[in-house]
Coordinates of C-alpha atoms and ligand atoms in Angstrom, one line a residue:
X1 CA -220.0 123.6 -139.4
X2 CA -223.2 121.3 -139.0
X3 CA -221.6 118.1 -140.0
X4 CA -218.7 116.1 -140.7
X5 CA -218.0 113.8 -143.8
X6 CA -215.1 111.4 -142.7
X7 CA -213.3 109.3 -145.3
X8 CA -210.0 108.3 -145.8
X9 CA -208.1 107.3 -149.2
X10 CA -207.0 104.1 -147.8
X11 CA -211.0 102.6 -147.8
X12 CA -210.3 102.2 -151.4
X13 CA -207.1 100.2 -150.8
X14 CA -209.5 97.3 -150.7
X15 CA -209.9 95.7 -153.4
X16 CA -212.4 92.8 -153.9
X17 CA -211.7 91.8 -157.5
X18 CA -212.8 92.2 -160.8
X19 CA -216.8 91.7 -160.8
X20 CA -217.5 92.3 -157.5
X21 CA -220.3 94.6 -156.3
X22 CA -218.5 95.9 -153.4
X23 CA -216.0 98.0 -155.1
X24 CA -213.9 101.7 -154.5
X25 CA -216.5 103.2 -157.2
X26 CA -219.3 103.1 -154.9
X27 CA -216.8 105.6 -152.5
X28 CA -216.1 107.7 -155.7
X29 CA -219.2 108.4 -156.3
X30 CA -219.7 110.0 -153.3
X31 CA -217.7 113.1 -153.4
X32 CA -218.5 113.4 -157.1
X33 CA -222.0 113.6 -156.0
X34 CA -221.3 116.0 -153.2
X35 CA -219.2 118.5 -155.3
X36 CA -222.3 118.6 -157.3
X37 CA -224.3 120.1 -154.5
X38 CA -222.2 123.1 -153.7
X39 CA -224.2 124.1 -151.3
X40 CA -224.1 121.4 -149.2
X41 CA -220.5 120.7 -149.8
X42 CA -219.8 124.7 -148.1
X43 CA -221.9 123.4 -144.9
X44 CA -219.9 120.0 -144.4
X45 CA -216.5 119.4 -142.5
X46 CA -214.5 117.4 -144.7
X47 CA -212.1 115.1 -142.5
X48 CA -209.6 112.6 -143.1
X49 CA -210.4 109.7 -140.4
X50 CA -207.8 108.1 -138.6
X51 CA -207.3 104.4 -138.5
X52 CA -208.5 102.3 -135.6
X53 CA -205.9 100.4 -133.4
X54 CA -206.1 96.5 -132.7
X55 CA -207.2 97.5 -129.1
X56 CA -210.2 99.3 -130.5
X57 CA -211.1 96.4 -132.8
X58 CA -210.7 94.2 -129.9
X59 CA -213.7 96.4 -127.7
X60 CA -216.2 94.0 -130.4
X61 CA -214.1 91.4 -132.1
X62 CA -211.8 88.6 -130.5
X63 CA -207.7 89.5 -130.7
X64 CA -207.2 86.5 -132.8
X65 CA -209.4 87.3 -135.4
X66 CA -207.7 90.4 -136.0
X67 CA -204.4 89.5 -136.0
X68 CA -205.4 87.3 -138.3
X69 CA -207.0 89.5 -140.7
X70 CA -203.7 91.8 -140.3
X71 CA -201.8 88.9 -140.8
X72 CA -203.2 87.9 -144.0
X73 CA -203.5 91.8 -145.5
X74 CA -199.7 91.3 -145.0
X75 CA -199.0 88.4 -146.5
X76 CA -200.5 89.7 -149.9
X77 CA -204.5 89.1 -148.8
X78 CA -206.8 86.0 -149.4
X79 CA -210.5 85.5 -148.5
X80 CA -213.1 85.3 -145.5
X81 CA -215.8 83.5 -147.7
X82 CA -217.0 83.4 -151.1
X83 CA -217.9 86.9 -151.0
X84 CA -215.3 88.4 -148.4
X85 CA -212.1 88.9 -149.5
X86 CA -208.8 90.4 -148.0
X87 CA -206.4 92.2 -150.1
X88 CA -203.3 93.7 -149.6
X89 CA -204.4 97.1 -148.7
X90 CA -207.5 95.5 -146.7
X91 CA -205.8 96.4 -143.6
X92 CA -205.6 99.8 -143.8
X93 CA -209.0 100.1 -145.4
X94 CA -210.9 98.4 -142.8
X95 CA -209.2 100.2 -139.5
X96 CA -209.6 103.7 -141.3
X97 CA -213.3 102.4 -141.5
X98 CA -213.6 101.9 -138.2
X99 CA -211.5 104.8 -137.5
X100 CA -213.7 106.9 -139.1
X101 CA -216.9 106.1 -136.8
X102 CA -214.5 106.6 -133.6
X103 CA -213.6 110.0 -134.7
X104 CA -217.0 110.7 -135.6
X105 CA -218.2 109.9 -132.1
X106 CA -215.3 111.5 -130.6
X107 CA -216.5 114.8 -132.1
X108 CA -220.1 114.6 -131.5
X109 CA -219.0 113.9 -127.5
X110 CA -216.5 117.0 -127.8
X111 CA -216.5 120.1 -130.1
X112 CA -216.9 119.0 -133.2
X113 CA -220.4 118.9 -135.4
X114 CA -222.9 117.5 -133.6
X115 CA -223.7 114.9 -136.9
X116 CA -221.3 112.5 -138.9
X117 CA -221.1 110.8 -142.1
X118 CA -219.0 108.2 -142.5
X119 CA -218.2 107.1 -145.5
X120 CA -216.1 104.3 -145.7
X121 CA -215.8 100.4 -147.1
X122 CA -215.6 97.7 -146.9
X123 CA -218.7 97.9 -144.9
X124 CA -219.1 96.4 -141.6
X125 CA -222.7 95.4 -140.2
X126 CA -222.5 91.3 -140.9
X127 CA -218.9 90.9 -139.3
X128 CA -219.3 88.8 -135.9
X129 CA -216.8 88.2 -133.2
X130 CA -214.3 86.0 -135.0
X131 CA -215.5 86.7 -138.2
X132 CA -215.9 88.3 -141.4
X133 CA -218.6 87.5 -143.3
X134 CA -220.9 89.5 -146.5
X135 CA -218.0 91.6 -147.6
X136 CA -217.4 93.2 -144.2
X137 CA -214.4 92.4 -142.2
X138 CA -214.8 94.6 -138.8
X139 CA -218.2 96.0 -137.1
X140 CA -217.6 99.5 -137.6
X141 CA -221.0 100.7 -136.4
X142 CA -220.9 98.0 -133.0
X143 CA -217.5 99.2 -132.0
X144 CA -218.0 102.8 -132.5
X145 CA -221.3 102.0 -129.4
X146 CA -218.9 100.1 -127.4
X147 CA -216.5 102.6 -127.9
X148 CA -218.8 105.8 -127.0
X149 CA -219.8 103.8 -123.6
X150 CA -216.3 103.2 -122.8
X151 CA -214.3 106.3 -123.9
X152 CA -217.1 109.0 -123.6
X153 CA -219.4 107.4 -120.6
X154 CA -222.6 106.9 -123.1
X155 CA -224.6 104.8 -121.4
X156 CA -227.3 104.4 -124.0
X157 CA -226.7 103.8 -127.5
X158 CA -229.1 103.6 -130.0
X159 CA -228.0 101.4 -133.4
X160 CA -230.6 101.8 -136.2
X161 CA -229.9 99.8 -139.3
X162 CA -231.6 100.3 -142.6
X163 CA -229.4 97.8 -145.2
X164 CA -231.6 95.3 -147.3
X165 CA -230.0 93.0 -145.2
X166 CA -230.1 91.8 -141.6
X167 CA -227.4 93.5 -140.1
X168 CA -226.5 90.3 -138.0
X169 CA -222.8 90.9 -137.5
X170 CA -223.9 94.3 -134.9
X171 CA -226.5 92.0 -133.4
X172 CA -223.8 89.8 -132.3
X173 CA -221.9 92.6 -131.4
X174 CA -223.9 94.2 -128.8
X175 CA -227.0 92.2 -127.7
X176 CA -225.5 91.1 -125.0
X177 CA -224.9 95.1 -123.7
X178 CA -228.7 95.7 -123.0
X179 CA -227.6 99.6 -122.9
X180 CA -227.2 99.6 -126.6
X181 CA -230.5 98.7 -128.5
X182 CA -230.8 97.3 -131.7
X183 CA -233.4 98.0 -134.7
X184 CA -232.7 96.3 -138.0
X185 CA -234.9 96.8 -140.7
X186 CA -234.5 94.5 -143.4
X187 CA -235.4 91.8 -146.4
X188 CA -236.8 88.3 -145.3
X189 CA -236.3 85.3 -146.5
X190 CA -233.0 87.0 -147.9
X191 CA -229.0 86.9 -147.5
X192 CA -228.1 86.1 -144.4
X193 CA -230.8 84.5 -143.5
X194 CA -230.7 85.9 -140.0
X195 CA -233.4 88.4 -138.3
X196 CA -236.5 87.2 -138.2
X197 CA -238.9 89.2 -135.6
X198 CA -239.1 86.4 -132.7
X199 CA -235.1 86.9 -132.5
X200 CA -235.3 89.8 -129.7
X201 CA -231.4 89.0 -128.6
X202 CA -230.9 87.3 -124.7
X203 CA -231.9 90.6 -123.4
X204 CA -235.0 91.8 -125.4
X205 CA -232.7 94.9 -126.6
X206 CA -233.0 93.8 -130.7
X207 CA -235.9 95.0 -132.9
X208 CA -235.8 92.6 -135.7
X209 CA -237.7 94.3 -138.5
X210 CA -238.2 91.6 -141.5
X211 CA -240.1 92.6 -144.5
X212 CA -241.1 91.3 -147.9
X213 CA -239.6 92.5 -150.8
X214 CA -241.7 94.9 -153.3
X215 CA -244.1 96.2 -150.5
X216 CA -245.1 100.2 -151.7
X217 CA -242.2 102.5 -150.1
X218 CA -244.6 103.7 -147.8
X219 CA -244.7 99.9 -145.6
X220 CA -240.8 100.2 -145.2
X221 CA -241.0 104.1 -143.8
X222 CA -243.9 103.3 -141.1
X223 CA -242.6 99.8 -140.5
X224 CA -238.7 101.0 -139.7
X225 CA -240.1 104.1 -138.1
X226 CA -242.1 102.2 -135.7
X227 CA -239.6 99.8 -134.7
X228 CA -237.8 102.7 -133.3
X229 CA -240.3 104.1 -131.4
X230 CA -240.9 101.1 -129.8
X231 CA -237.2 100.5 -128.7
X232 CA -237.1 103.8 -127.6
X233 CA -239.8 102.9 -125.1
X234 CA -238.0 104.2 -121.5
X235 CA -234.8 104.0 -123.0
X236 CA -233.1 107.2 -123.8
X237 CA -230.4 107.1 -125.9
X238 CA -227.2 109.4 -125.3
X239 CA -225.9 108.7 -129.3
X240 CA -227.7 107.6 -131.9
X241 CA -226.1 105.4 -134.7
X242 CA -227.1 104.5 -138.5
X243 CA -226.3 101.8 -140.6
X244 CA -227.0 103.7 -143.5
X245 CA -227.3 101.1 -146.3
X246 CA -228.5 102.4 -149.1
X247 CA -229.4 98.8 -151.2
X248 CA -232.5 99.3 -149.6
X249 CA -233.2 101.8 -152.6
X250 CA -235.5 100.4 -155.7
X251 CA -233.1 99.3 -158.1
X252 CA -230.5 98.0 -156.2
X253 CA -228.6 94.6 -157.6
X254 CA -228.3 93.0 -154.2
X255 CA -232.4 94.0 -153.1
X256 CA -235.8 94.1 -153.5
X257 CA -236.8 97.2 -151.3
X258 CA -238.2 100.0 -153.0
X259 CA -237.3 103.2 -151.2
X260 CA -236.5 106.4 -153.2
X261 CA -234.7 109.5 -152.4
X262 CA -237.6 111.1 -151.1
X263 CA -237.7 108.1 -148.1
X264 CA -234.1 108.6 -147.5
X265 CA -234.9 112.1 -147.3
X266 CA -237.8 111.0 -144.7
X267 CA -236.0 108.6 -142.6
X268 CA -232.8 110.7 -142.1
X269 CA -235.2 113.8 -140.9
X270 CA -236.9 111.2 -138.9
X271 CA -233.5 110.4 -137.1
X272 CA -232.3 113.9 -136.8
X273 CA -235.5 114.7 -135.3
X274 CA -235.5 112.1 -132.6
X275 CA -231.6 112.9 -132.0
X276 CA -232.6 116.2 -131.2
X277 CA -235.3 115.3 -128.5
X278 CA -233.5 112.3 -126.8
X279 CA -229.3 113.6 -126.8
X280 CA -228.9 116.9 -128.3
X281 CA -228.6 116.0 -131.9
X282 CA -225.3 113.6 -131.4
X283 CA -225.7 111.4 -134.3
X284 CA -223.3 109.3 -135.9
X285 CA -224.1 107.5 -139.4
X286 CA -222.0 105.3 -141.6
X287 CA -222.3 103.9 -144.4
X288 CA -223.2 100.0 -145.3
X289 CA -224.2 98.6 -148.3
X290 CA -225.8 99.9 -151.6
X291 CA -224.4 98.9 -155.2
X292 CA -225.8 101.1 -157.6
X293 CA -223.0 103.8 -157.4
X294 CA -224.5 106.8 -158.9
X295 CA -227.6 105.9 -156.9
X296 CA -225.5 105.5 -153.8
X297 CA -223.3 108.9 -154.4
X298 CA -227.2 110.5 -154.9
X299 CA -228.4 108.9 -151.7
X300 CA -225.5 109.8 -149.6
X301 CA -226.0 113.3 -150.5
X302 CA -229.9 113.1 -149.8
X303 CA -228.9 111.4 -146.5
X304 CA -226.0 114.2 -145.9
X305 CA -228.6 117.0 -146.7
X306 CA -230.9 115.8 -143.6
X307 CA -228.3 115.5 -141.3
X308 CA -228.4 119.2 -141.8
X309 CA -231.8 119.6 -141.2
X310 CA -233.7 120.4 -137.4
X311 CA -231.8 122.9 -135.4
X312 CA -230.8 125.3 -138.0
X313 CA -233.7 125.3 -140.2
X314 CA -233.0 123.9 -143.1
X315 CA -236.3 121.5 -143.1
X316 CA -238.5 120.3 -140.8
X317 CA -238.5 117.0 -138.9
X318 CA -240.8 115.5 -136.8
Ligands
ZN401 ZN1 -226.7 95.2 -147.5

């Protein structure tokens, strides 16, 4: 098998509310997609993720914070902010989230595919330490670096982040581990407000990547593109993680980028490419935002389709 799609049921135990864009149809519409593209769905390594434990949590996130999130799932649920919200299954939603990225980087260190998919919610990149914040509750993506340096002696970790929106939450996460650098590529002036180039984290290891909204697709490619090649500078990563939000697509509710699938197609190729040269191929991705569903389930598969690509042939990177 080339690569593994990690989910688990319990992501869609979280439930947000009537009207809200971060809902379990965006997950649905995933495997509906997949099955569509038989193909594909033959060359993928379907796994159920396990959860993460509080410990695991704790490698990004202070112990309180999670208790207290656990705490409140119990007691029936309740929210973050405006737009976060803890339910009843929240809980288990949001450690089999996390779960998900730790097995994914567990097999790319061991035996398993060399590539990962996770695809999970809620979504994780604007959680900070103590924390949740933009529907995310845990920093799926940060913990999972943390976690490869500790448990698999990574020492460099690359997080690239492609979400409309700053991913703010995995700045705050790692920039103060200079071994794991940051690119985030993402709308400005726009929700959170956070990211603008200047912001280079204490240790120069963040590549903020701000950009208008509306710009030809084109911009977005060579802007994101670049940003990685310039943290990549001397610094070698040993795993390579996405933040693969996909409300960076043309049409999104939530943004003003207007990538299609053919730039999805690009940027995951891109990746794959550069995995290849720096670590072997070990790349992890997992999902973010993007609330368009049947664009999302179409994008995920895109995105699945180049994590195939490089080694065995399938297309070309580069
Ligand atoms: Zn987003």
């Amino acid at each position: 098998m080339q690569l593994a799609f990690l989910s688990h049921s319990d992501c869609g135990r979280h439930d947000t509310g009537w009207g809200h864009p971060e809902h379990v149809g965006r997950l649905r519409a995933i495997p509906r997609a997949l099955r569509n593209d038989f193909e594909l769905f033959e060359l993928v390594e379907h796994r159920e993720a396990r959860h993460a434990t509080a410990d695991e949590l704790e490698m990004a996130h202070d112990a309180r914070y999670v208790e207290m999130v656990r705490q409140l799932a119990e007691a029936g649920g309740g929210r973050l902010d405006a737009d976060t919200v803890v339910s009843e299954g929240s809980w288990a939603a949001a450690t089999a989230g996390t779960g998900a990225v730790l097995d994914a980087v567990d097999l790319v260190f061991g035996d398993g595919p060399r590539r990962s998919f996770c695809a999970v919610r809620p979504p994780g990149h604007h959680a900070l330490r103590s924390s949740g914040m933009g529907f995310c509750l845990f920093g799926n993506v940060a913990i999972g670096a943390h976690y490869a340096r500790k448990t698999h002696g990574a020492e460099r970790v690359l997080i690239v982040d492609w979400d409309v929106h700053h991913g703010n939450g995995t700045q705050a996460l790692v920039q103060d581990t200079p071994d794991i650098r940051f690119v985030s590529m993402h709308q400005w002036p726009w929700y959170p407000g956070t990211g603008p180039a200047t912001d280079r984290g204490p240790h120069g290891s963040v590549w903020n990547v701000p950009m208008a909204a509306g710009l030809p697709r084109e911009a977005y490619v060579t802007a994101f593109l670049s940003a990685v090649d310039s943290a990549t500078v001397g610094f070698t990563p040993d795993l390579v993680l996405i933040s693969a939000g996909f409300d960076s697509l043309a049409g999104d509710p939530l943004g003003g980028f207007t990538l299609e699938m053919d730039d999805v197609d690009r940027l995951t190729r891109e990746m794959v490419s550069r995995a290849e040269q720096w670590c072997g191929g070990r790349l992890v991705s997992s999902l973010e935002g993007g609330y368009a569903p049947e664009r999302l389930g179409e994008a995920c598969v895109v995105h699945m389709r180049g994590l195939t690509s490089g080694e065995w042939g399938v297309g070309g990177g580069g």
